[in-house]
Short mmCIF file of N, CA and C in Angstrom, two decimals:
data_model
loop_
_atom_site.label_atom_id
_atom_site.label_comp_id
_atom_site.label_asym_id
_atom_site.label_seq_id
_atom_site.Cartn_x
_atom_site.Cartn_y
_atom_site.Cartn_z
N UNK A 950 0.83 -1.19 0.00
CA UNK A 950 0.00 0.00 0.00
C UNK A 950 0.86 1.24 0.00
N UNK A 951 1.94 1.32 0.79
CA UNK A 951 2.97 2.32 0.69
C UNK A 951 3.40 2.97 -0.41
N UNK A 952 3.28 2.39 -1.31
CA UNK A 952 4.06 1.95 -3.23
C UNK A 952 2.96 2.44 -3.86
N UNK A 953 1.87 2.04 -3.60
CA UNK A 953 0.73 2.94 -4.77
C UNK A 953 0.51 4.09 -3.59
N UNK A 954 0.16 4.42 -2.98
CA UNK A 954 -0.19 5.84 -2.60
C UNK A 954 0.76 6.86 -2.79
N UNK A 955 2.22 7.23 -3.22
CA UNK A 955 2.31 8.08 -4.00
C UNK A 955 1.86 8.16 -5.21
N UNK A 956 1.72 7.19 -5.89
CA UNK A 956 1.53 7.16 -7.30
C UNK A 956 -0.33 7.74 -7.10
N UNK A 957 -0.92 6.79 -6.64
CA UNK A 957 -2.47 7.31 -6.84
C UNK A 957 -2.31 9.20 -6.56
N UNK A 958 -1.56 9.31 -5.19
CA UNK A 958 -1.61 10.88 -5.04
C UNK A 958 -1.64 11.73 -6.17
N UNK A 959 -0.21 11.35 -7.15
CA UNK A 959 0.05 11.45 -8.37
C UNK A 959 -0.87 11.89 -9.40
N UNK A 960 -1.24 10.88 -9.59
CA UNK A 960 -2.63 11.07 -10.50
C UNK A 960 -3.19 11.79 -10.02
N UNK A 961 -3.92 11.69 -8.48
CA UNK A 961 -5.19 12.77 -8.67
C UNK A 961 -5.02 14.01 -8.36
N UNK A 962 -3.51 14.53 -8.15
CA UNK A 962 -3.49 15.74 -8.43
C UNK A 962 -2.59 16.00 -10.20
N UNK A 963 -2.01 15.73 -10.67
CA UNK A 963 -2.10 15.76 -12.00
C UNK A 963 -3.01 16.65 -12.67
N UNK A 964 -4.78 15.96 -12.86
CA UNK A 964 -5.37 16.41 -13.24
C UNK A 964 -6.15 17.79 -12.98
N UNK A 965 -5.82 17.92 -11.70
CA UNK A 965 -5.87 19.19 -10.91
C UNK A 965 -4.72 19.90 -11.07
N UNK A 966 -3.91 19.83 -11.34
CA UNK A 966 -3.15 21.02 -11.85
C UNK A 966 -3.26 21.47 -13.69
N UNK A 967 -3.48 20.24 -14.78
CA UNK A 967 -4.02 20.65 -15.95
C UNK A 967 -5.07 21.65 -15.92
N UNK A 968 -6.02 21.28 -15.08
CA UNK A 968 -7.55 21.99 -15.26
C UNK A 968 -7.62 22.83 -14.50
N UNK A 969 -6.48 23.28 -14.03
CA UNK A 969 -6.80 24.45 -13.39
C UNK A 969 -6.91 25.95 -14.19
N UNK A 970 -6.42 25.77 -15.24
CA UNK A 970 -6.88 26.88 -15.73
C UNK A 970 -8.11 26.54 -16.46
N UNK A 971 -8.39 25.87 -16.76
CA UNK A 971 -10.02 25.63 -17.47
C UNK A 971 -10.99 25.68 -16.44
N UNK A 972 -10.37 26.04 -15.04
CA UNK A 972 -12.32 26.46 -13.75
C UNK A 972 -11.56 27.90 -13.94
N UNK A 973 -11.08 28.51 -14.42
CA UNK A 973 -11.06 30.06 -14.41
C UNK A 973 -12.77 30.45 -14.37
N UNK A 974 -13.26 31.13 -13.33
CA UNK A 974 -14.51 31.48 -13.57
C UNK A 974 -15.21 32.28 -14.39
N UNK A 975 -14.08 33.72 -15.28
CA UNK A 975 -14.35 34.23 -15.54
C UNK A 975 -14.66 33.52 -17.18
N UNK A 976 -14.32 32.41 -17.72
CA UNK A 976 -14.03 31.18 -19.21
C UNK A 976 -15.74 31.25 -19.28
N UNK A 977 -16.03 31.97 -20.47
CA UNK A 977 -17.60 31.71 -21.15
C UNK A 977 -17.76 32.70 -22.01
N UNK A 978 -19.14 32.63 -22.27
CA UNK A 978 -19.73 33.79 -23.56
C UNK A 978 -20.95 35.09 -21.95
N UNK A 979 -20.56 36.46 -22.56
CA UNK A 979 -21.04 37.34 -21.57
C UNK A 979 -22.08 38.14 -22.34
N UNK A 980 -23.12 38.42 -22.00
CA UNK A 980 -23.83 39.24 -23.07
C UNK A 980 -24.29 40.62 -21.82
N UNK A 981 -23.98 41.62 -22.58
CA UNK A 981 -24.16 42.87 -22.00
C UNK A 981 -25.55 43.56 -21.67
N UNK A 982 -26.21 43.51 -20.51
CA UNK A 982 -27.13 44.11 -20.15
C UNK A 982 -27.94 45.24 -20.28
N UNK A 983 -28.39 45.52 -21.61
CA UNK A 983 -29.12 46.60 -22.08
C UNK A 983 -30.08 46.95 -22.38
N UNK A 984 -30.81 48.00 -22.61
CA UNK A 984 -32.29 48.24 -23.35
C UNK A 984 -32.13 48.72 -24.40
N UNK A 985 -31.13 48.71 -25.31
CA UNK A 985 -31.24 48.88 -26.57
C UNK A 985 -31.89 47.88 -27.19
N UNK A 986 -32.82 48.93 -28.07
CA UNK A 986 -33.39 47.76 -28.87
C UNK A 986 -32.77 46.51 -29.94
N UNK A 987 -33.12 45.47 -30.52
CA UNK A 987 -32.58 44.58 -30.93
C UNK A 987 -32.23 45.22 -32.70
N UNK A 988 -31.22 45.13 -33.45
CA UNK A 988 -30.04 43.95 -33.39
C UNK A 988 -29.39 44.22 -32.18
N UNK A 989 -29.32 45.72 -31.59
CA UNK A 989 -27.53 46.04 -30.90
C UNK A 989 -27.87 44.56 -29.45
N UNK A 990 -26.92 44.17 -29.77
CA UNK A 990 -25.86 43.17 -28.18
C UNK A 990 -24.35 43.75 -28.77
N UNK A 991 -23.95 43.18 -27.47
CA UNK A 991 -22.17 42.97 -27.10
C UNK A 991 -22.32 41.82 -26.75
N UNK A 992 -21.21 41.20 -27.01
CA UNK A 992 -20.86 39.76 -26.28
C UNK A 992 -19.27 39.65 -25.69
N UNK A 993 -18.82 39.51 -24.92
CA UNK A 993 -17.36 39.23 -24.86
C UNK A 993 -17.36 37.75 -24.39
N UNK A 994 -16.29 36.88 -25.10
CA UNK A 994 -16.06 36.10 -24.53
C UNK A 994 -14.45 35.79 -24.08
N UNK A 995 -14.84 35.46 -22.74
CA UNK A 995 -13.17 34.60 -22.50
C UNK A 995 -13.23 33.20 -22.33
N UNK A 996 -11.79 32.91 -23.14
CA UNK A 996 -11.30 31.64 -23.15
C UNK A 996 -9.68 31.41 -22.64
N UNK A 997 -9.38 29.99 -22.99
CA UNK A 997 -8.39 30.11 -22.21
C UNK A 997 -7.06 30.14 -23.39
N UNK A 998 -6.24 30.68 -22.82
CA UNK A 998 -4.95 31.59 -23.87
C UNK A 998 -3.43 31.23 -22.91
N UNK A 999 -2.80 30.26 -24.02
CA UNK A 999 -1.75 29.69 -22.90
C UNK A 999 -1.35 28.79 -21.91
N UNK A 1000 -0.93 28.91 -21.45
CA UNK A 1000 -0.35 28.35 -19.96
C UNK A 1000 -1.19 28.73 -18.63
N UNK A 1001 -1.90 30.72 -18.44
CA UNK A 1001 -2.68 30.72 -17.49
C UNK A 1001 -3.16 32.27 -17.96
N UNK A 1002 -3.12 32.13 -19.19
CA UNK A 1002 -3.76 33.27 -19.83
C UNK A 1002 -5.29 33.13 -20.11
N UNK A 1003 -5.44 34.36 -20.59
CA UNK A 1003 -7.05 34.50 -21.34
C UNK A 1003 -7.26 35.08 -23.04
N UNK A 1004 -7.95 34.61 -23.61
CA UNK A 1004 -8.23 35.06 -24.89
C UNK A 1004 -9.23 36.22 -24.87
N UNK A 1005 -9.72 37.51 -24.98
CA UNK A 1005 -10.71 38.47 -24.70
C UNK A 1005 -11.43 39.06 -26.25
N UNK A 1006 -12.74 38.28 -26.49
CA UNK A 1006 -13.23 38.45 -27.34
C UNK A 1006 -14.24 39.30 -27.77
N UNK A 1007 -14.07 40.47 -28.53
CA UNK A 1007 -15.57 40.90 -28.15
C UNK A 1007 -16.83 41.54 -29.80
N UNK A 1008 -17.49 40.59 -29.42
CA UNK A 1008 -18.81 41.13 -30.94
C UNK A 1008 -19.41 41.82 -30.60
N UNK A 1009 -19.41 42.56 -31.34
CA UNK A 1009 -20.66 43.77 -31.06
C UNK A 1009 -21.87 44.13 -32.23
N UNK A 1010 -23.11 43.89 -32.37
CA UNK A 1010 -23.90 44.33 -33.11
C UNK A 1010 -24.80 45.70 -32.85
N UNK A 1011 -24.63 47.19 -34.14
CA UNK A 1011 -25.03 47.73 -33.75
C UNK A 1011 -26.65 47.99 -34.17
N UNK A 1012 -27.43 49.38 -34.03
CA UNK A 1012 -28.56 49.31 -34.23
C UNK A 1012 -29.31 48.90 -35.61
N UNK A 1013 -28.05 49.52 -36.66
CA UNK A 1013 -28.25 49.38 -37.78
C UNK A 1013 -27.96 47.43 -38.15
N UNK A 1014 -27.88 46.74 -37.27
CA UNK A 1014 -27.22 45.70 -37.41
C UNK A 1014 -25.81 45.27 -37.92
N UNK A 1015 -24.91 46.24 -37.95
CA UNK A 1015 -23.56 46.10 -38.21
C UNK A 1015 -22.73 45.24 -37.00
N UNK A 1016 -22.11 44.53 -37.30
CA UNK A 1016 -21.15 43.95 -36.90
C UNK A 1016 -19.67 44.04 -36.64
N UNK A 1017 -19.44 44.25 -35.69
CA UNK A 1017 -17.38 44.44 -35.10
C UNK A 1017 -17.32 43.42 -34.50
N UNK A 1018 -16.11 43.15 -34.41
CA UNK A 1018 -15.30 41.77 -33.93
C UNK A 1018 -13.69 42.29 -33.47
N UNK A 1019 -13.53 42.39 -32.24
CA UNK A 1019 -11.91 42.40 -31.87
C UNK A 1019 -11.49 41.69 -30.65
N UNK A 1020 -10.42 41.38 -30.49
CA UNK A 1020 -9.76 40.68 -30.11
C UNK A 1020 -8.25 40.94 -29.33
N UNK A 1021 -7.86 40.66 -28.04
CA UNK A 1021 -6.77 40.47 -27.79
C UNK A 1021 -6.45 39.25 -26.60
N UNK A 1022 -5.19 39.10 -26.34
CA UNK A 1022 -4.86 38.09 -25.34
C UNK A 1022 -3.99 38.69 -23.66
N UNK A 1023 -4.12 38.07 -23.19
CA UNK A 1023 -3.36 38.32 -21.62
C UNK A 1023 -3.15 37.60 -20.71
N UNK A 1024 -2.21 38.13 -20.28
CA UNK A 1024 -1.28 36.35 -18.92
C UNK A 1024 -1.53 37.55 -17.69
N UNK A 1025 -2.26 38.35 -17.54
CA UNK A 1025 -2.54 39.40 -16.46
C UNK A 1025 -1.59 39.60 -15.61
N UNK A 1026 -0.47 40.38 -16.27
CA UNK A 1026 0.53 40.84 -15.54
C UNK A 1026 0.92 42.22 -16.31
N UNK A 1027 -0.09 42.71 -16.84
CA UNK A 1027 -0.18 44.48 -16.70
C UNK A 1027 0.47 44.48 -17.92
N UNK A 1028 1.66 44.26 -18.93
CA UNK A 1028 2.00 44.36 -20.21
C UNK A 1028 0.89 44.50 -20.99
N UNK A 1029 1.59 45.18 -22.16
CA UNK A 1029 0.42 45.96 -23.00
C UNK A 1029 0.81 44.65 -24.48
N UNK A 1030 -0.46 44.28 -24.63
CA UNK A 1030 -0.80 43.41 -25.68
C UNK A 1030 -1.35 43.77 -26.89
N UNK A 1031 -1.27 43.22 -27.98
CA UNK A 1031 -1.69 43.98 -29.33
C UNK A 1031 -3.31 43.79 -29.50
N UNK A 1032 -4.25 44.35 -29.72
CA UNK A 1032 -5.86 44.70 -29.75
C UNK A 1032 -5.44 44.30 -31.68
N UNK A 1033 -6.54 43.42 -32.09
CA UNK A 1033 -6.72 43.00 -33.40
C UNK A 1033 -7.93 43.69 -33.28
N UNK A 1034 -8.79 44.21 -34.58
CA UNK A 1034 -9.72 44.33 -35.17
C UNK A 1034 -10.18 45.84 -34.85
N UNK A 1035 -9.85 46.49 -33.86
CA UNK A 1035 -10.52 47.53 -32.94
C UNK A 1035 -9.82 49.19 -33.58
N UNK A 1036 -10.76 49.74 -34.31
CA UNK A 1036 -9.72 51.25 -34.96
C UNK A 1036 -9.41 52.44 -33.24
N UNK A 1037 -9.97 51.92 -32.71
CA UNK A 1037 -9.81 52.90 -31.87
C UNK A 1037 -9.05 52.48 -30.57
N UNK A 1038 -7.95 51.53 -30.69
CA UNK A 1038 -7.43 51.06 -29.29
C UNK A 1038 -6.25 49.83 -30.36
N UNK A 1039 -5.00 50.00 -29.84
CA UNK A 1039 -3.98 49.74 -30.29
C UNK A 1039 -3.76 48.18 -29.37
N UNK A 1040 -3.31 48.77 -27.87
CA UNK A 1040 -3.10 47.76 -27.10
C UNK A 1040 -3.78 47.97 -25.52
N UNK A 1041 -4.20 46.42 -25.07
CA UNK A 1041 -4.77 46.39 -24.03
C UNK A 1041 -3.68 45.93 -22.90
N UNK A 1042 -3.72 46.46 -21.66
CA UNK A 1042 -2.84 45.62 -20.39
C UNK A 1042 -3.30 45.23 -19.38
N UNK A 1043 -3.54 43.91 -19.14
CA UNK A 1043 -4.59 43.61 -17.73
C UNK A 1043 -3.62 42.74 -16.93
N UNK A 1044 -4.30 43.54 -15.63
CA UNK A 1044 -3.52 43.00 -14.31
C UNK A 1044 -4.87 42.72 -13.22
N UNK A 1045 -4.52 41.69 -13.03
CA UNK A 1045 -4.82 40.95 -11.99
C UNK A 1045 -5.01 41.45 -10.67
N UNK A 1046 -6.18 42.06 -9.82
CA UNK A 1046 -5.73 43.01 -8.62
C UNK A 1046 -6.29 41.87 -7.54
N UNK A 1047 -7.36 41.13 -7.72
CA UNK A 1047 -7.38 40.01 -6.87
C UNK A 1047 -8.36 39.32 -7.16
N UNK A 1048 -8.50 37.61 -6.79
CA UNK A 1048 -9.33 36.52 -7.75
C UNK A 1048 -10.67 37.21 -8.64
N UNK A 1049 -11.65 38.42 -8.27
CA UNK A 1049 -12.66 38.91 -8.59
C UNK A 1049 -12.55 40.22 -9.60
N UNK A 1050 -11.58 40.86 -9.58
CA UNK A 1050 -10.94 42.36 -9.71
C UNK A 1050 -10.20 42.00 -11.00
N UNK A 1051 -10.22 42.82 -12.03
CA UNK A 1051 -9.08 43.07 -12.87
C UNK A 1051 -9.41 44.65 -13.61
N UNK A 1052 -7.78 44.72 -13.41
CA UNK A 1052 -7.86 46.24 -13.98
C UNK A 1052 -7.01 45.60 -15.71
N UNK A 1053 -7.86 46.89 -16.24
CA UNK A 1053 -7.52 46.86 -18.08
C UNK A 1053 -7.16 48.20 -18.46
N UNK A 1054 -6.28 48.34 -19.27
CA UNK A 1054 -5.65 49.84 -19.74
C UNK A 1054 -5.70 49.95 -20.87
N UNK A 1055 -6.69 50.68 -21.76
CA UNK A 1055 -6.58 50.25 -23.01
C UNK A 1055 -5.88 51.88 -23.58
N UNK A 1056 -4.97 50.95 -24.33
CA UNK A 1056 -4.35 52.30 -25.57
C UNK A 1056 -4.27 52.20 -26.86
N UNK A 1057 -4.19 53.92 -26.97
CA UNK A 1057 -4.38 53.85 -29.03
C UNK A 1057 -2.97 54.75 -28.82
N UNK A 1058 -1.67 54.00 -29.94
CA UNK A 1058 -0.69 54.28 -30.21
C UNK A 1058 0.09 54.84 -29.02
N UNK A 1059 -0.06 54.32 -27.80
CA UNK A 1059 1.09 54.02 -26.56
C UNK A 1059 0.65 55.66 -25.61
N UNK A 1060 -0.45 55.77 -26.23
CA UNK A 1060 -1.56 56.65 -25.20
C UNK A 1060 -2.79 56.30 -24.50
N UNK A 1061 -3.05 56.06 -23.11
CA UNK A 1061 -3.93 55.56 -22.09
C UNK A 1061 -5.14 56.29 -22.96
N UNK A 1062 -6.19 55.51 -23.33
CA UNK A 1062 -7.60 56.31 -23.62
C UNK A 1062 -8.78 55.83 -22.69
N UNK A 1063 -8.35 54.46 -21.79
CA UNK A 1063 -9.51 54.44 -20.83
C UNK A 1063 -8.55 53.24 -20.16
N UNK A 1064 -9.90 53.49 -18.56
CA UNK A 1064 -9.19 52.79 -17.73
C UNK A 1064 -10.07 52.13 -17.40
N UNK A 1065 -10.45 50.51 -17.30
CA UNK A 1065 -11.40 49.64 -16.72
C UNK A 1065 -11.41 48.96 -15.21
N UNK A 1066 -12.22 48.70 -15.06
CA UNK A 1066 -12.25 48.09 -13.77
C UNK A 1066 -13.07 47.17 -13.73
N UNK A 1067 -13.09 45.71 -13.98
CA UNK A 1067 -13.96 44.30 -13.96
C UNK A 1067 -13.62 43.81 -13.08
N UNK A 1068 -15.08 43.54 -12.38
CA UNK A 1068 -15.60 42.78 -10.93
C UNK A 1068 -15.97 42.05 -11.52
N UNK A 1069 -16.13 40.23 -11.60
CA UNK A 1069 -16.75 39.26 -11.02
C UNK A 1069 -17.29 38.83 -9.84
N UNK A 1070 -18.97 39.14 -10.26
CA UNK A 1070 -19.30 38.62 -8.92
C UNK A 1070 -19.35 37.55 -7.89
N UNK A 1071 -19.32 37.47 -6.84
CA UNK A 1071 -18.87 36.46 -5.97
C UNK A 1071 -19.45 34.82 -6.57
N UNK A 1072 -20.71 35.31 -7.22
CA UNK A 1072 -21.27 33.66 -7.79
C UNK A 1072 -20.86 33.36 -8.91
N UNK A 1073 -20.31 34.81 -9.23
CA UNK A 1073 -19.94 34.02 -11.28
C UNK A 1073 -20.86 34.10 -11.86
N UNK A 1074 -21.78 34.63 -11.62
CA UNK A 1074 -22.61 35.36 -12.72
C UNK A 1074 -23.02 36.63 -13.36
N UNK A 1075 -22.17 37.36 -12.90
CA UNK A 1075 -22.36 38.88 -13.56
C UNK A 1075 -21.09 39.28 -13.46
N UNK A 1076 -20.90 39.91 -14.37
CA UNK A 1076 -19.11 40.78 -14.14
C UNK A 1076 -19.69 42.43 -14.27
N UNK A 1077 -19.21 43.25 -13.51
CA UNK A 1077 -19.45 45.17 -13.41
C UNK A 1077 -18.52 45.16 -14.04
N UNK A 1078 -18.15 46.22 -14.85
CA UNK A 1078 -17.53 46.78 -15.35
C UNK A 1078 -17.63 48.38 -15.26
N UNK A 1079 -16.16 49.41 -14.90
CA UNK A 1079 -16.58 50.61 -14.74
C UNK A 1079 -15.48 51.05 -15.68
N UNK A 1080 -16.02 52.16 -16.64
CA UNK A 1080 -15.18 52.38 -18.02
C UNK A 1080 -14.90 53.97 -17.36
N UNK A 1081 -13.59 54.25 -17.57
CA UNK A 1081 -12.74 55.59 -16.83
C UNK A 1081 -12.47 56.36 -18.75
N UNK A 1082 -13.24 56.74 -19.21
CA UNK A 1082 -12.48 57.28 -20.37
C UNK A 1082 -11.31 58.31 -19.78
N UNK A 1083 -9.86 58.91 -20.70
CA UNK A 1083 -9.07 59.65 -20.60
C UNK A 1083 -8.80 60.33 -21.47
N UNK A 1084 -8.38 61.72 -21.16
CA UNK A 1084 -7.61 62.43 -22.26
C UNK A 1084 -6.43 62.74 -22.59
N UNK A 1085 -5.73 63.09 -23.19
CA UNK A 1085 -4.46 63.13 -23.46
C UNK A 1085 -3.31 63.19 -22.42
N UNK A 1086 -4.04 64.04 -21.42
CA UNK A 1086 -3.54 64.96 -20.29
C UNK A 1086 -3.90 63.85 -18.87
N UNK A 1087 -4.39 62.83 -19.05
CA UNK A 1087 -4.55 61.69 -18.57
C UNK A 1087 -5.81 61.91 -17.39
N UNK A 1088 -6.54 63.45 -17.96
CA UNK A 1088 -7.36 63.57 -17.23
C UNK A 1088 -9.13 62.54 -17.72
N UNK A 1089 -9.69 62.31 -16.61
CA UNK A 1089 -11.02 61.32 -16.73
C UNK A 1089 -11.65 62.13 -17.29
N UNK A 1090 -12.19 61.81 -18.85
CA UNK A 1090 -13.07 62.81 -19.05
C UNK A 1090 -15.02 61.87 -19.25
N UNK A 1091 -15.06 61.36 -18.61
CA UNK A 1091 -16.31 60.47 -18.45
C UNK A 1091 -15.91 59.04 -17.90
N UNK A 1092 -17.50 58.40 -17.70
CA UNK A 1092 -16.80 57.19 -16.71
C UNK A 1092 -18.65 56.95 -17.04
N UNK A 1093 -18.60 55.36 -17.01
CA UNK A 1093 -19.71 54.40 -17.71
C UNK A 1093 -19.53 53.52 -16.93
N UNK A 1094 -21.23 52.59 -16.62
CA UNK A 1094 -20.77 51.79 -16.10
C UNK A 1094 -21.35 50.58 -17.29
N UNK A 1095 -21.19 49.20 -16.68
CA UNK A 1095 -21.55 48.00 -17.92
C UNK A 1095 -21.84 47.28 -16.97
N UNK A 1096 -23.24 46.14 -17.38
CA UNK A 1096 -23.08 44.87 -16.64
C UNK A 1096 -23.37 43.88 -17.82
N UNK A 1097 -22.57 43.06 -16.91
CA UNK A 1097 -22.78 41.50 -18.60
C UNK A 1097 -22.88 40.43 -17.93
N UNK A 1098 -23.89 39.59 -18.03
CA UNK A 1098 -24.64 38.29 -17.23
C UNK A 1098 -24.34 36.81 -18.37
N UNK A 1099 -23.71 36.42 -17.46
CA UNK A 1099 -23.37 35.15 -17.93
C UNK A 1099 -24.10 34.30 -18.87
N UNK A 1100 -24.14 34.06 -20.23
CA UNK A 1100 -24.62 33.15 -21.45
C UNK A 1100 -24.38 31.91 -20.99
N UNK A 1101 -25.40 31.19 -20.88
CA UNK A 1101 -25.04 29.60 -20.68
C UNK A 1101 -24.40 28.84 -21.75
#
């Protein structure tokens, strides 16, 4: 019995260390809480990106029913990452402030244009979001808030 109980230990943490980034709570499709009328949604989704990163996806349909799609990635350690698809935001940097909390810095051409703040709520089903727009002068010149409820 001595002889298999490291080994069983083995195994069953193994698989607990693979999947640990796949219970990231924040990993799904988010649809944004609004009264705009239909086509407009947002959706962001995260997935998993890496070793203990995230993939940050986001569609947006507007009233006219137009469609955007952009994209970036992050290992949440505050470096500024390249934003695909988005004319108005170059690179995003998200850091990690604690399991529920992440702050996001988004810039167009290595200038801060807003500052985010995403809460996950304690159950994992809603994330707040509070949008800090900036100006050049790095002063706040408006501030929004967002909520987006978890897509099954």
């Amino acid at each position: 019995m001595r002889q298999t109980l490291p080994a069983v230990l083995f195994a069953l943490l193994l698989p607990t260390a693979a999947s640990a980034q796949a219970t990231n709570p924040r990993f799904g499709r988010w649809l944004l809480k609004s009264e705009a009328p239909a086509p407009s949604s947002n959706i962001m989704t995260y997935e998993p990106f890496g070793a203990s990163g995230m993939k940050v996806t986001i569609q947006a349909v507007n009233a006219k029913g137009d469609t955007t799609r952009w994209w970036y990635t992050t290992n949440f350690d505050g470096r500024d990452m390249p934003v695909t698809g988005n004319a108005g935001q170059s690179h995003a940097a998200v850091r990690s402030m604690s399991p529920l909390v992440n702050e996001i810095v988004n810039k167009k051409d290595g200038q801060v244009t807003q500052r985010l703040t995403n809460v996950l709520s304690p159950d994992h089903h809603t994330i707040a979001v509070i949008y800090m727009r900036e100006d050049a002068a790095g002063r706040t010149t408006g501030v929004t808030f967002a909520t987006y409820l978890r897509l099954p």
